[in-house]
Tab-separated table of C-alpha atoms in Angstrom:
chain	number	residue	atom	x	y	z
A	2	MET	CA	0.000	0.000	0.000
A	3	LYS	CA	1.286	3.430	-0.846
A	4	TRP	CA	2.441	5.792	1.915
A	5	PRO	CA	-0.059	8.631	1.095
A	6	VAL	CA	-3.003	6.378	1.962
A	7	LEU	CA	-1.422	5.494	5.298
A	8	ALA	CA	-0.615	9.123	6.016
A	9	LEU	CA	-4.225	10.186	5.473
A	10	THR	CA	-5.576	7.489	7.732
A	11	LEU	CA	-3.103	7.898	10.592
A	12	GLY	CA	-3.312	11.681	10.464
A	13	ALA	CA	-7.076	11.510	10.802
A	14	LEU	CA	-6.843	9.158	13.751
A	15	VAL	CA	-4.381	11.238	15.753
A	16	ALA	CA	-6.271	14.466	15.184
A	17	ALA	CA	-9.635	12.923	16.106
A	18	ALA	CA	-8.258	11.267	19.235
A	19	ALA	CA	-6.744	14.534	20.446
A	20	VAL	CA	-10.072	16.383	20.142
A	21	GLY	CA	-12.178	13.798	21.978
A	22	ALA	CA	-15.776	12.699	21.480
A	23	ALA	CA	-17.692	15.901	22.182
A	24	ARG	CA	-17.675	18.634	19.540
A	25	PRO	CA	-18.677	22.323	19.562
A	26	ASP	CA	-22.390	22.972	20.257
A	27	GLN	CA	-22.802	19.452	21.670
A	28	GLU	CA	-22.757	18.945	25.434
A	29	LEU	CA	-22.486	15.139	25.318
A	30	PRO	CA	-21.707	12.684	22.530
A	31	PHE	CA	-24.697	11.008	20.991
A	32	PRO	CA	-25.465	7.594	22.668
A	33	HIS	CA	-24.929	5.494	19.581
A	34	GLU	CA	-24.869	2.214	21.513
A	35	ASP	CA	-28.437	2.803	22.744
A	36	HIS	CA	-29.638	3.262	19.178
A	37	ALA	CA	-27.680	0.437	17.538
A	38	GLY	CA	-30.804	-1.715	17.135
A	39	LEU	CA	-32.785	1.093	15.498
A	40	PHE	CA	-30.318	1.904	12.747
A	41	PRO	CA	-28.954	-1.142	10.936
A	42	VAL	CA	-26.748	1.055	8.751
A	43	CYS	CA	-24.865	4.259	9.613
A	44	THR	CA	-26.228	6.058	6.574
A	45	GLY	CA	-29.672	5.924	8.122
A	46	CYS	CA	-28.638	9.137	9.891
A	47	HIS	CA	-25.316	10.133	8.367
A	48	VAL	CA	-26.270	10.836	4.792
A	49	PRO	CA	-23.669	12.667	2.695
A	50	ALA	CA	-24.835	16.050	1.467
A	51	GLU	CA	-23.707	15.049	-2.023
A	52	PRO	CA	-22.718	11.742	-3.591
A	53	GLY	CA	-19.286	10.701	-2.454
A	54	GLY	CA	-19.054	13.533	0.078
A	55	ASP	CA	-18.384	13.393	3.807
A	56	PRO	CA	-21.154	11.917	5.992
A	57	GLY	CA	-23.528	14.570	7.242
A	58	TYR	CA	-25.513	14.849	10.476
A	59	PRO	CA	-29.267	14.439	10.854
A	60	GLY	CA	-31.520	17.323	11.779
A	61	ALA	CA	-33.656	17.463	14.907
A	62	GLU	CA	-36.721	16.524	12.882
A	63	LEU	CA	-35.354	13.004	12.422
A	64	CYS	CA	-35.079	12.594	16.202
A	65	ALA	CA	-38.625	13.949	16.599
A	66	ARG	CA	-40.043	10.976	14.714
A	67	CYS	CA	-39.579	9.012	17.917
A	68	HIS	CA	-38.978	11.707	20.515
A	69	ASP	CA	-42.322	13.376	19.941
A	70	GLY	CA	-42.832	14.452	23.537
A	71	ALA	CA	-45.610	11.889	24.063
A	72	ASP	CA	-44.245	8.380	23.796
A	73	LEU	CA	-40.645	9.548	24.301
A	74	PRO	CA	-39.289	12.816	25.710
A	75	ALA	CA	-38.699	15.530	23.156
A	76	ILE	CA	-35.064	16.115	22.287
A	77	ASP	CA	-33.575	19.549	21.747
A	78	TRP	CA	-30.486	18.562	19.817
A	79	THR	CA	-28.210	20.578	17.567
A	80	ALA	CA	-25.856	18.952	15.127
A	81	PRO	CA	-22.203	19.438	16.123
A	82	GLY	CA	-20.318	22.265	14.512
A	83	VAL	CA	-17.295	21.946	12.264
A	84	ARG	CA	-14.403	20.496	14.171
A	85	PRO	CA	-11.187	22.554	13.887
A	86	SER	CA	-8.732	20.374	12.041
A	87	ASN	CA	-5.403	20.504	10.281
A	88	LEU	CA	-6.190	17.491	8.100
A	89	THR	CA	-6.663	17.276	4.384
A	90	PHE	CA	-8.402	13.935	4.886
A	91	ASP	CA	-11.928	13.410	3.656
A	92	HIS	CA	-13.890	10.234	3.165
A	93	ALA	CA	-14.330	10.673	-0.577
A	94	SER	CA	-10.592	11.015	-1.237
A	95	HIS	CA	-9.793	8.005	0.900
A	96	ALA	CA	-12.441	5.912	-0.874
A	97	ALA	CA	-11.097	6.994	-4.263
A	98	GLU	CA	-7.561	6.068	-3.215
A	99	LEU	CA	-8.711	2.635	-2.141
A	100	ALA	CA	-10.534	2.168	-5.437
A	101	SER	CA	-7.417	3.160	-7.409
A	102	GLU	CA	-5.511	0.457	-5.530
A	103	GLY	CA	-8.143	-2.119	-6.359
A	104	GLU	CA	-9.220	-2.392	-2.723
A	105	PRO	CA	-12.882	-2.954	-1.805
A	106	ALA	CA	-14.865	-0.091	-0.313
A	107	GLN	CA	-14.802	-0.016	3.492
A	108	SER	CA	-17.866	0.166	5.682
A	109	CYS	CA	-18.151	2.813	8.411
A	110	GLU	CA	-17.675	0.139	11.085
A	111	ALA	CA	-14.297	-0.824	9.577
A	112	CYS	CA	-12.770	2.371	10.989
A	113	HIS	CA	-15.273	3.618	13.576
A	114	SER	CA	-15.818	0.543	15.778
A	115	GLN	CA	-13.492	-1.404	18.014
A	116	PRO	CA	-12.301	-4.583	16.241
A	117	GLY	CA	-14.349	-7.446	17.656
A	118	GLY	CA	-16.496	-5.064	19.719
A	119	PRO	CA	-20.162	-4.170	19.416
A	120	ARG	CA	-21.235	-2.265	16.344
A	121	MET	CA	-21.162	1.483	16.854
A	122	SER	CA	-19.161	1.015	20.083
A	123	ILE	CA	-17.013	4.154	19.519
A	124	PRO	CA	-18.653	5.771	16.533
A	125	ASP	CA	-17.453	9.348	16.957
A	126	ARG	CA	-13.862	8.822	15.943
A	127	ALA	CA	-11.755	6.367	14.016
A	128	ILE	CA	-9.862	3.596	15.785
A	129	GLU	CA	-6.139	3.575	15.084
A	130	ALA	CA	-5.980	-0.209	15.138
A	131	SER	CA	-8.426	-0.241	12.252
A	132	CYS	CA	-5.787	1.239	9.982
A	133	PHE	CA	-3.417	-1.659	10.544
A	134	SER	CA	-6.029	-4.196	9.568
A	135	CYS	CA	-5.289	-2.986	6.029
A	136	HIS	CA	-1.905	-1.304	6.296
A	137	VAL	CA	-0.061	-4.393	7.509
A	138	GLY	CA	3.628	-3.922	8.217
A	139	GLU	CA	3.562	-0.127	8.051
A	140	PRO	CA	5.009	1.889	10.987
A	141	GLU	CA	2.524	2.360	13.795
A	142	ASP	CA	4.109	5.642	14.856
A	143	HIS	CA	2.929	8.079	12.229
A	144	PHE	CA	5.767	10.440	13.253
A	145	ALA	CA	8.386	7.954	12.051
A	146	ALA	CA	7.886	8.474	8.332
A	147	PRO	CA	7.730	12.309	8.426
A	148	ALA	CA	11.022	12.342	10.323
A	149	ALA	CA	12.630	10.557	7.393
A	150	ASP	CA	10.612	12.426	4.765
A	151	PRO	CA	9.828	16.018	5.840
A	152	ALA	CA	7.433	16.487	2.905
A	153	ALA	CA	5.228	13.606	4.091
A	154	CYS	CA	3.382	15.830	6.594
A	155	VAL	CA	1.727	17.839	3.847
A	156	VAL	CA	0.143	14.687	2.449
A	157	CYS	CA	-2.483	14.794	5.185
A	158	HIS	CA	-1.890	18.048	7.103
A	159	VAL	CA	-2.415	21.689	6.259
A	160	PRO	CA	-0.237	24.322	7.987
A	161	LEU	CA	-1.178	25.185	11.557
A	162	SER	CA	-2.010	28.720	10.405
A	163	GLU	CA	-4.931	27.268	8.383
A	164	SER	CA	-6.225	24.879	11.051
A	165	ARG	CA	-8.398	27.210	13.179
A	166	PHE	CA	-7.107	25.301	16.230
A	167	PRO	CA	-7.897	26.905	19.615
A	168	LEU	CA	-5.141	27.687	22.113
A	169	ASP	CA	-5.548	24.508	24.171
A	170	ARG	CA	-5.361	22.314	21.087
A	171	ILE	CA	-2.163	24.017	19.880
A	172	SER	CA	-0.614	23.735	23.340
A	173	ASN	CA	-1.233	19.976	23.395
A	174	LEU	CA	-0.001	19.024	19.957
A	175	PRO	CA	2.069	15.832	20.218
A	176	VAL	CA	5.843	16.201	20.055
A	177	PRO	CA	7.698	14.127	17.431
A	178	THR	CA	10.326	11.813	18.837
A	179	ASP	CA	13.221	13.484	17.004
A	180	HIS	CA	12.337	16.819	18.693
A	181	GLU	CA	13.132	15.307	22.075
A	182	GLN	CA	16.769	14.710	21.228
A	183	GLY	CA	19.177	17.045	23.013
A	184	ALA	CA	20.839	18.327	19.847
A	185	PHE	CA	17.595	19.049	17.969
A	186	LEU	CA	17.256	22.690	19.003
A	187	ALA	CA	21.008	23.333	18.926
A	188	GLY	CA	21.419	22.523	15.267
A	189	ALA	CA	19.339	19.679	13.876
A	190	HIS	CA	16.155	21.736	13.597
A	191	GLY	CA	17.900	24.302	11.397
A	192	GLU	CA	19.305	21.611	9.135
A	193	ALA	CA	15.864	20.000	8.846
A	194	ALA	CA	14.170	23.328	8.120
A	195	ALA	CA	16.717	24.138	5.415
A	196	THR	CA	15.478	21.101	3.444
A	197	GLY	CA	11.895	22.369	3.612
A	198	THR	CA	9.625	23.940	6.229
A	199	ALA	CA	6.417	22.081	5.350
A	200	ARG	CA	6.873	19.763	8.309
A	201	CYS	CA	7.627	22.701	10.636
A	202	ALA	CA	4.525	24.596	9.471
A	203	THR	CA	2.301	21.645	10.419
A	204	CYS	CA	2.708	22.447	14.135
A	205	HIS	CA	4.308	25.919	14.134
A	206	THR	CA	3.701	29.376	12.777
A	207	ALA	CA	6.397	31.908	11.968
A	208	GLU	CA	5.808	33.564	15.345
A	209	ARG	CA	7.409	30.568	17.064
A	210	CYS	CA	10.527	30.930	14.909
A	211	LEU	CA	10.716	34.676	15.453
A	212	ALA	CA	10.569	34.220	19.231
A	213	CYS	CA	14.227	33.098	18.993
A	214	HIS	CA	15.502	34.097	15.554
A	215	VAL	CA	16.963	37.584	15.462
A	216	ASP	CA	17.298	37.297	11.664
A	217	ALA	CA	13.654	38.002	10.868
A	218	ASP	CA	14.520	38.299	7.165
A	219	ASN	CA	15.908	34.750	7.068
A	220	PRO	CA	14.292	33.183	3.959
A	221	VAL	CA	13.848	29.834	5.737
A	222	VAL	CA	11.981	31.480	8.611
A	223	GLY	CA	10.032	33.560	6.120
A	224	SER	CA	8.736	30.440	4.377
A	225	VAL	CA	6.776	29.421	7.509
A	226	PRO	CA	3.278	31.018	7.370
A	227	ARG	CA	2.311	33.528	10.050
A	228	ALA	CA	-0.717	32.951	12.248
A	229	PRO	CA	-3.943	34.758	11.325
A	230	VAL	CA	-4.891	37.682	13.526
A	231	ALA	CA	-7.644	35.776	15.348
A	232	MET	CA	-5.446	32.768	16.244
A	233	GLU	CA	-4.294	32.696	19.863
A	234	LEU	CA	-0.842	31.173	20.283
A	235	PRO	CA	0.911	29.748	23.351
A	236	ALA	CA	3.510	32.015	24.913
A	237	ALA	CA	6.885	31.265	23.344
A	238	THR	CA	10.035	31.548	25.442
A	239	ALA	CA	13.298	32.124	23.624
A	240	ALA	CA	15.891	29.403	24.121
A	241	TYR	CA	19.479	29.709	22.927
A	242	PRO	CA	21.531	26.516	23.337
A	243	VAL	CA	25.267	27.214	23.280
A	244	PRO	CA	26.961	25.774	20.150
A	245	ALA	CA	29.928	23.498	20.720
A	246	SER	CA	32.240	25.974	18.966
A	247	HIS	CA	31.475	28.602	21.615
A	248	LEU	CA	32.687	26.344	24.407
A	249	THR	CA	36.321	26.275	23.321
A	250	GLU	CA	38.838	27.971	25.595
A	251	ASP	CA	39.894	30.565	23.014
A	252	TRP	CA	36.441	31.375	21.627
A	253	GLY	CA	36.531	34.872	23.125
A	254	TRP	CA	39.632	35.653	21.053
A	255	ASP	CA	38.735	33.647	17.968
A	256	HIS	CA	35.081	34.546	17.498
A	257	ALA	CA	35.801	37.546	15.281
A	258	THR	CA	37.531	35.430	12.639
A	259	ALA	CA	35.711	32.126	13.212
A	260	THR	CA	32.260	33.300	12.101
A	261	THR	CA	30.395	35.890	10.049
A	262	ALA	CA	27.653	38.415	10.741
A	263	GLU	CA	25.237	36.107	8.907
A	264	GLY	CA	26.071	33.333	11.356
A	265	CYS	CA	25.857	35.515	14.468
A	266	VAL	CA	22.541	37.195	13.606
A	267	THR	CA	20.571	34.005	14.238
A	268	CYS	CA	20.975	34.505	17.996
A	269	HIS	CA	22.684	37.855	18.587
A	270	THR	CA	21.709	41.495	18.297
A	271	ALA	CA	24.159	44.382	18.111
A	272	ASP	CA	23.459	44.947	21.817
A	273	ASP	CA	25.207	41.669	22.639
A	274	CYS	CA	28.380	42.835	20.903
A	275	SER	CA	28.303	46.398	22.226
A	276	SER	CA	28.257	45.045	25.776
A	277	CYS	CA	32.004	44.543	25.191
A	278	HIS	CA	32.951	46.417	22.013
A	279	VAL	CA	33.264	50.175	22.444
A	280	ALA	CA	32.790	52.675	19.643
A	281	PRO	CA	33.763	52.673	16.901
A	282	VAL	CA	32.430	49.110	16.616
A	283	PRO	CA	33.614	46.724	13.879
A	284	GLY	CA	31.611	46.604	10.669
A	285	ALA	CA	30.271	43.132	11.472
A	286	VAL	CA	28.732	44.495	14.689
A	287	ALA	CA	27.193	47.467	12.906
A	288	ALA	CA	25.535	45.053	10.456
A	289	LEU	CA	23.529	43.360	13.229
A	290	PRO	CA	20.054	44.681	14.119
A	291	ALA	CA	19.427	46.389	17.435
A	292	ARG	CA	17.387	44.532	20.036
A	293	ALA	CA	14.679	47.196	19.907
A	294	ASP	CA	14.131	46.547	16.189
A	295	VAL	CA	13.381	42.794	16.341
A	296	ALA	CA	10.872	40.582	18.121
A	297	ALA	CA	13.439	38.126	19.490
A	298	PRO	CA	15.397	39.188	22.577
A	299	GLY	CA	18.729	37.749	21.434
A	300	VAL	CA	21.040	35.917	23.766
A	301	GLY	CA	21.648	38.924	26.010
A	302	LEU	CA	25.389	38.821	26.639
A	303	SER	CA	27.078	40.788	29.380
A	304	ARG	CA	30.684	41.910	29.551
A	305	SER	CA	33.141	39.465	31.054
A	306	GLU	CA	36.890	39.501	31.417
A	307	PRO	CA	39.006	37.434	29.017
A	308	GLY	CA	41.116	34.669	30.481
A	309	SER	CA	44.278	36.784	30.327
A	310	HIS	CA	42.759	39.259	32.800
A	311	GLU	CA	42.095	36.585	35.408
A	312	SER	CA	45.755	36.210	36.327
A	313	PRO	CA	46.526	37.533	39.836
A	314	PHE	CA	49.485	39.411	38.296
A	315	PHE	CA	47.510	40.998	35.470
A	316	MET	CA	47.741	44.512	36.898
A	317	GLU	CA	51.515	44.253	36.918
A	318	ALA	CA	51.670	42.732	33.422
A	319	HIS	CA	48.992	44.722	31.622
A	320	ALA	CA	51.359	47.570	30.722
A	321	THR	CA	53.543	45.214	28.676
A	322	MET	CA	50.494	43.693	26.974
A	323	ALA	CA	49.097	47.132	26.163
A	324	ALA	CA	52.415	48.333	24.781
A	325	ALA	CA	52.642	45.262	22.551
A	326	ASP	CA	49.184	45.817	21.021
A	327	ASP	CA	47.094	48.641	22.405
A	328	GLY	CA	44.525	48.001	19.673
A	329	THR	CA	43.445	44.875	21.517
A	330	CYS	CA	42.761	46.903	24.647
A	331	ALA	CA	40.766	49.437	22.611
A	332	THR	CA	38.235	46.738	21.733
A	333	CYS	CA	36.717	47.016	25.215
A	334	HIS	CA	38.394	50.009	26.854
A	335	THR	CA	38.339	53.727	26.197
A	336	GLU	CA	41.069	56.165	27.137
A	337	ALA	CA	39.131	56.921	30.292
A	338	SER	CA	39.747	53.343	31.430
A	339	CYS	CA	43.457	54.175	31.592
A	340	THR	CA	43.258	57.734	32.889
A	341	ASP	CA	40.947	56.759	35.730
A	342	CYS	CA	43.973	55.065	37.272
A	343	HIS	CA	46.987	56.747	35.733
A	344	ASP	CA	45.702	60.286	36.143
A	345	GLY	CA	43.356	59.524	38.995
A	346	PRO	CA	43.154	61.118	42.435
A	347	ALA	CA	45.239	58.341	43.916
A	348	GLY	CA	48.231	59.764	42.043
A	349	ALA	CA	49.024	56.570	40.149
A	350	SER	CA	51.069	57.152	37.035
A	351	TYR	CA	52.125	55.140	34.047
A	352	HIS	CA	55.621	56.600	34.294
A	353	PRO	CA	58.018	56.090	37.228
A	354	ASN	CA	58.831	58.896	39.634
A	355	GLY	CA	61.188	61.513	38.195
A	356	PHE	CA	60.361	60.482	34.638
A	357	VAL	CA	60.107	64.110	33.449
A	358	GLY	CA	63.832	64.549	33.891
A	359	SER	CA	64.690	61.575	31.650
A	360	HIS	CA	61.748	61.471	29.277
A	361	ALA	CA	63.653	63.082	26.381
A	362	ALA	CA	65.848	60.028	25.817
A	363	THR	CA	62.868	57.676	26.171
A	364	ALA	CA	60.788	59.656	23.687
A	365	PHE	CA	63.586	60.086	21.144
A	366	GLY	CA	64.623	56.449	21.409
A	367	ARG	CA	60.978	55.399	21.021
A	368	ALA	CA	61.124	53.151	24.052
A	369	ASP	CA	57.435	54.095	24.485
A	370	GLU	CA	54.926	55.404	22.014
A	371	CYS	CA	54.080	58.797	23.502
A	372	ALA	CA	51.247	59.362	21.029
A	373	SER	CA	49.309	56.442	22.545
A	374	CYS	CA	48.335	58.729	25.425
A	375	HIS	CA	49.513	62.227	24.548
A	376	GLU	CA	48.651	64.670	21.804
A	377	THR	CA	52.296	65.529	21.221
A	378	ALA	CA	51.752	68.701	19.230
A	379	VAL	CA	49.848	70.186	22.173
A	380	PHE	CA	50.874	68.313	25.308
A	381	CYS	CA	54.634	68.361	24.711
A	382	ARG	CA	54.831	71.880	23.311
A	383	SER	CA	52.776	73.475	26.085
A	384	CYS	CA	54.948	71.860	28.752
A	385	HIS	CA	58.196	72.880	27.031
A	386	ILE	CA	57.077	76.477	26.682
A	387	GLU	CA	55.982	76.626	30.322
A	388	SER	CA	59.376	75.213	31.349
A	389	GLY	CA	61.286	77.886	29.408
A	390	PHE	CA	62.365	75.622	26.578
A	391	GLY	CA	60.299	77.314	23.914
A	392	SER	CA	61.952	78.417	20.678
A	393	THR	CA	62.332	82.083	19.824
A	394	GLY	CA	62.421	82.636	16.115
A	395	ARG	CA	64.137	80.392	13.619
A	396	LEU	CA	67.544	80.277	15.308
A	397	GLY	CA	66.667	80.603	18.988
A	398	ALA	CA	66.265	76.887	19.742
A	399	GLY	CA	64.724	75.987	23.036
A	400	TYR	CA	63.557	72.375	22.901
A	401	HIS	CA	66.763	71.135	21.296
A	402	ASP	CA	68.891	71.558	24.428
A	403	ALA	CA	69.073	75.292	23.701
A	404	GLU	CA	71.996	74.736	21.337
A	405	PRO	CA	72.591	77.906	19.298
A	406	VAL	CA	73.961	75.894	16.373
A	407	TRP	CA	71.198	73.257	16.373
A	408	LEU	CA	69.848	74.494	13.071
A	409	LEU	CA	73.098	73.506	11.411
A	410	ARG	CA	72.965	69.997	12.850
A	411	HIS	CA	69.286	69.167	12.661
A	412	GLY	CA	69.564	67.365	9.306
A	413	GLN	CA	71.243	64.317	10.832
A	414	ALA	CA	68.589	64.052	13.569
A	415	ALA	CA	65.795	64.419	11.011
A	416	ARG	CA	67.229	61.620	8.868
A	417	GLN	CA	67.494	59.380	11.917
A	418	ASN	CA	63.939	60.006	13.188
A	419	LEU	CA	61.784	62.312	11.114
A	420	GLU	CA	58.705	61.228	13.062
A	421	SER	CA	60.178	62.805	16.180
A	422	CYS	CA	60.424	66.155	14.349
A	423	ALA	CA	56.787	65.806	13.240
A	424	SER	CA	55.702	65.746	16.870
A	425	CYS	CA	56.081	69.531	16.899
A	426	HIS	CA	56.854	70.648	13.350
A	427	GLN	CA	54.761	70.770	10.223
A	428	GLN	CA	55.982	70.492	6.652
A	429	ARG	CA	55.784	74.218	6.150
A	430	ASP	CA	58.542	74.620	8.785
A	431	CYS	CA	60.886	72.599	6.562
A	432	VAL	CA	60.033	74.127	3.186
A	433	GLN	CA	60.810	77.600	4.453
A	434	CYS	CA	64.427	76.652	3.824
A	435	HIS	CA	64.343	73.456	1.782
A	436	GLY	CA	61.553	74.215	-0.666
A	437	VAL	CA	62.337	75.407	-4.176
A	438	LEU	CA	60.418	78.565	-3.338
A	439	GLY	CA	61.899	78.917	0.148
A	440	SER	CA	64.220	81.627	1.309
A	441	PHE	CA	67.385	79.567	0.967
A	442	SER	CA	66.419	76.677	-1.371
A	443	VAL	CA	68.677	74.370	0.618
A	444	SER	CA	68.580	70.768	-0.549
A	445	PRO	CA	67.895	68.322	2.296
A	446	HIS	CA	70.012	65.708	0.537
A	447	GLU	CA	73.718	65.222	1.131
A	448	PRO	CA	76.250	65.859	-1.664
A	449	GLY	CA	76.254	63.068	-4.266
A	450	PHE	CA	72.678	62.017	-3.438
A	451	ASP	CA	71.423	59.500	-6.040
A	452	ALA	CA	67.798	60.584	-6.578
A	453	GLU	CA	67.015	57.889	-9.163
A	454	SER	CA	68.121	55.064	-6.856
A	455	ALA	CA	66.236	56.585	-3.953
A	456	TRP	CA	63.029	56.847	-5.989
A	457	ALA	CA	63.384	53.286	-7.290
A	458	ARG	CA	64.061	52.023	-3.779
A	459	SER	CA	61.194	53.766	-1.966
A	460	PRO	CA	58.929	56.287	-3.728
A	461	ARG	CA	56.892	56.681	-0.548
A	462	THR	CA	59.907	58.105	1.257
A	463	CYS	CA	60.304	60.750	-1.447
A	464	LEU	CA	56.595	61.576	-1.360
A	465	ALA	CA	56.864	62.481	2.312
A	466	CYS	CA	58.137	65.871	1.083
A	467	HIS	CA	57.536	65.882	-2.689
A	468	VAL	CA	54.055	66.150	-4.197
A	469	GLY	CA	55.086	64.140	-7.218
A	470	ASN	CA	57.985	62.332	-8.876
A	471	PRO	CA	60.819	64.898	-8.680
A	472	LEU	CA	62.634	63.164	-11.542
A	473	SER	CA	59.769	63.926	-13.931
A	474	GLY	CA	59.352	67.548	-12.937
A	475	GLY	CA	57.260	67.092	-9.814
A	476	ALA	CA	57.976	69.535	-7.015
């Protein structure tokens, strides 16, 4: 027997069993057993509205033929309303499928009475065991086949959004066995959904996905239908299982290069990243949506210290680590993080006592990068002027040890460390003498300077002063 026939039958059984005997507008199920002797065939009452259609329900006038209020009490009975269902099953389709397989037509009792029991013993719903009287050898757990074939659900089920199920029915939908596995939420459900969301949509609406998924524009999530406005849904709590990759010891350092914004946005908002990253944030962080702009809350990370900071000697060692790569510190810390201690009221300082007296050698030798903390053009100059080491005119050197002949010797120092000169001087200070339009037109190059070799070796060095290739007429 083909699988679609089995799917229709089993789907109908599970849905009917979950609803129970009573239906809307009917306080108690009709006592079929008491009337079994009066109606030799089910179609005495349940006459299809059209040939081949689903069995209908009798009107009250049929009951009144006996329950006339004289011989038998009058009955005020209303036919049950339409049962909310997510099934595509109907009797006519099932009968046609049986006929196409060459199977004989089935009587009502074949599915609606207990095997071996009295006729009309449980007439309101089908009996699951009845299916296996025909579908011999097929799996009795109707969840088993959909787990292997995600598209099988749509054979007999419509999406939950089309079912008109009430809240209590949605809350009590049975859980497939594969959903109970520990790794299902962590990764398996995404892999299954990527192959097709028809199975997901049988029991879920898009609102359930969006309760966790930050990436609301995910095309897989978008393929799950949303619930209609009138449908009441169970409260959905976001759950974010931690992937195995996040549990590695170095994940805090490696996460920037080990994933992409597209991978992070499933669970994280930009708020998670900005709990550690200070402005300006990396481009990958800026690409994530803010928590206020999405329905899902995101994981909700809080700042924590990396493993390197947990050492009891970190405070003593952090200066060396910062000097080696201050960009790493700037990921989480602002300048205020440093100045709160180093310029704080406690008088702590990055430099040792008496450093002002020896700082010239340290700065010139680049033992420390002064510009990491100081604006050299302002901080250094203002201090030197206040200390009486300010220059007076072009020849009255102050900073340069007050040597009156410094101007004649500055070329060697500039060639050794031009960056040190740039701490205070601008290019216009140099071209006053060395520019072709300057007062003296003094060449900064030593006698015998090979311009062609210098340009071939490092054009960028030449362009520090020249605006173009000086060999081709550039200034």
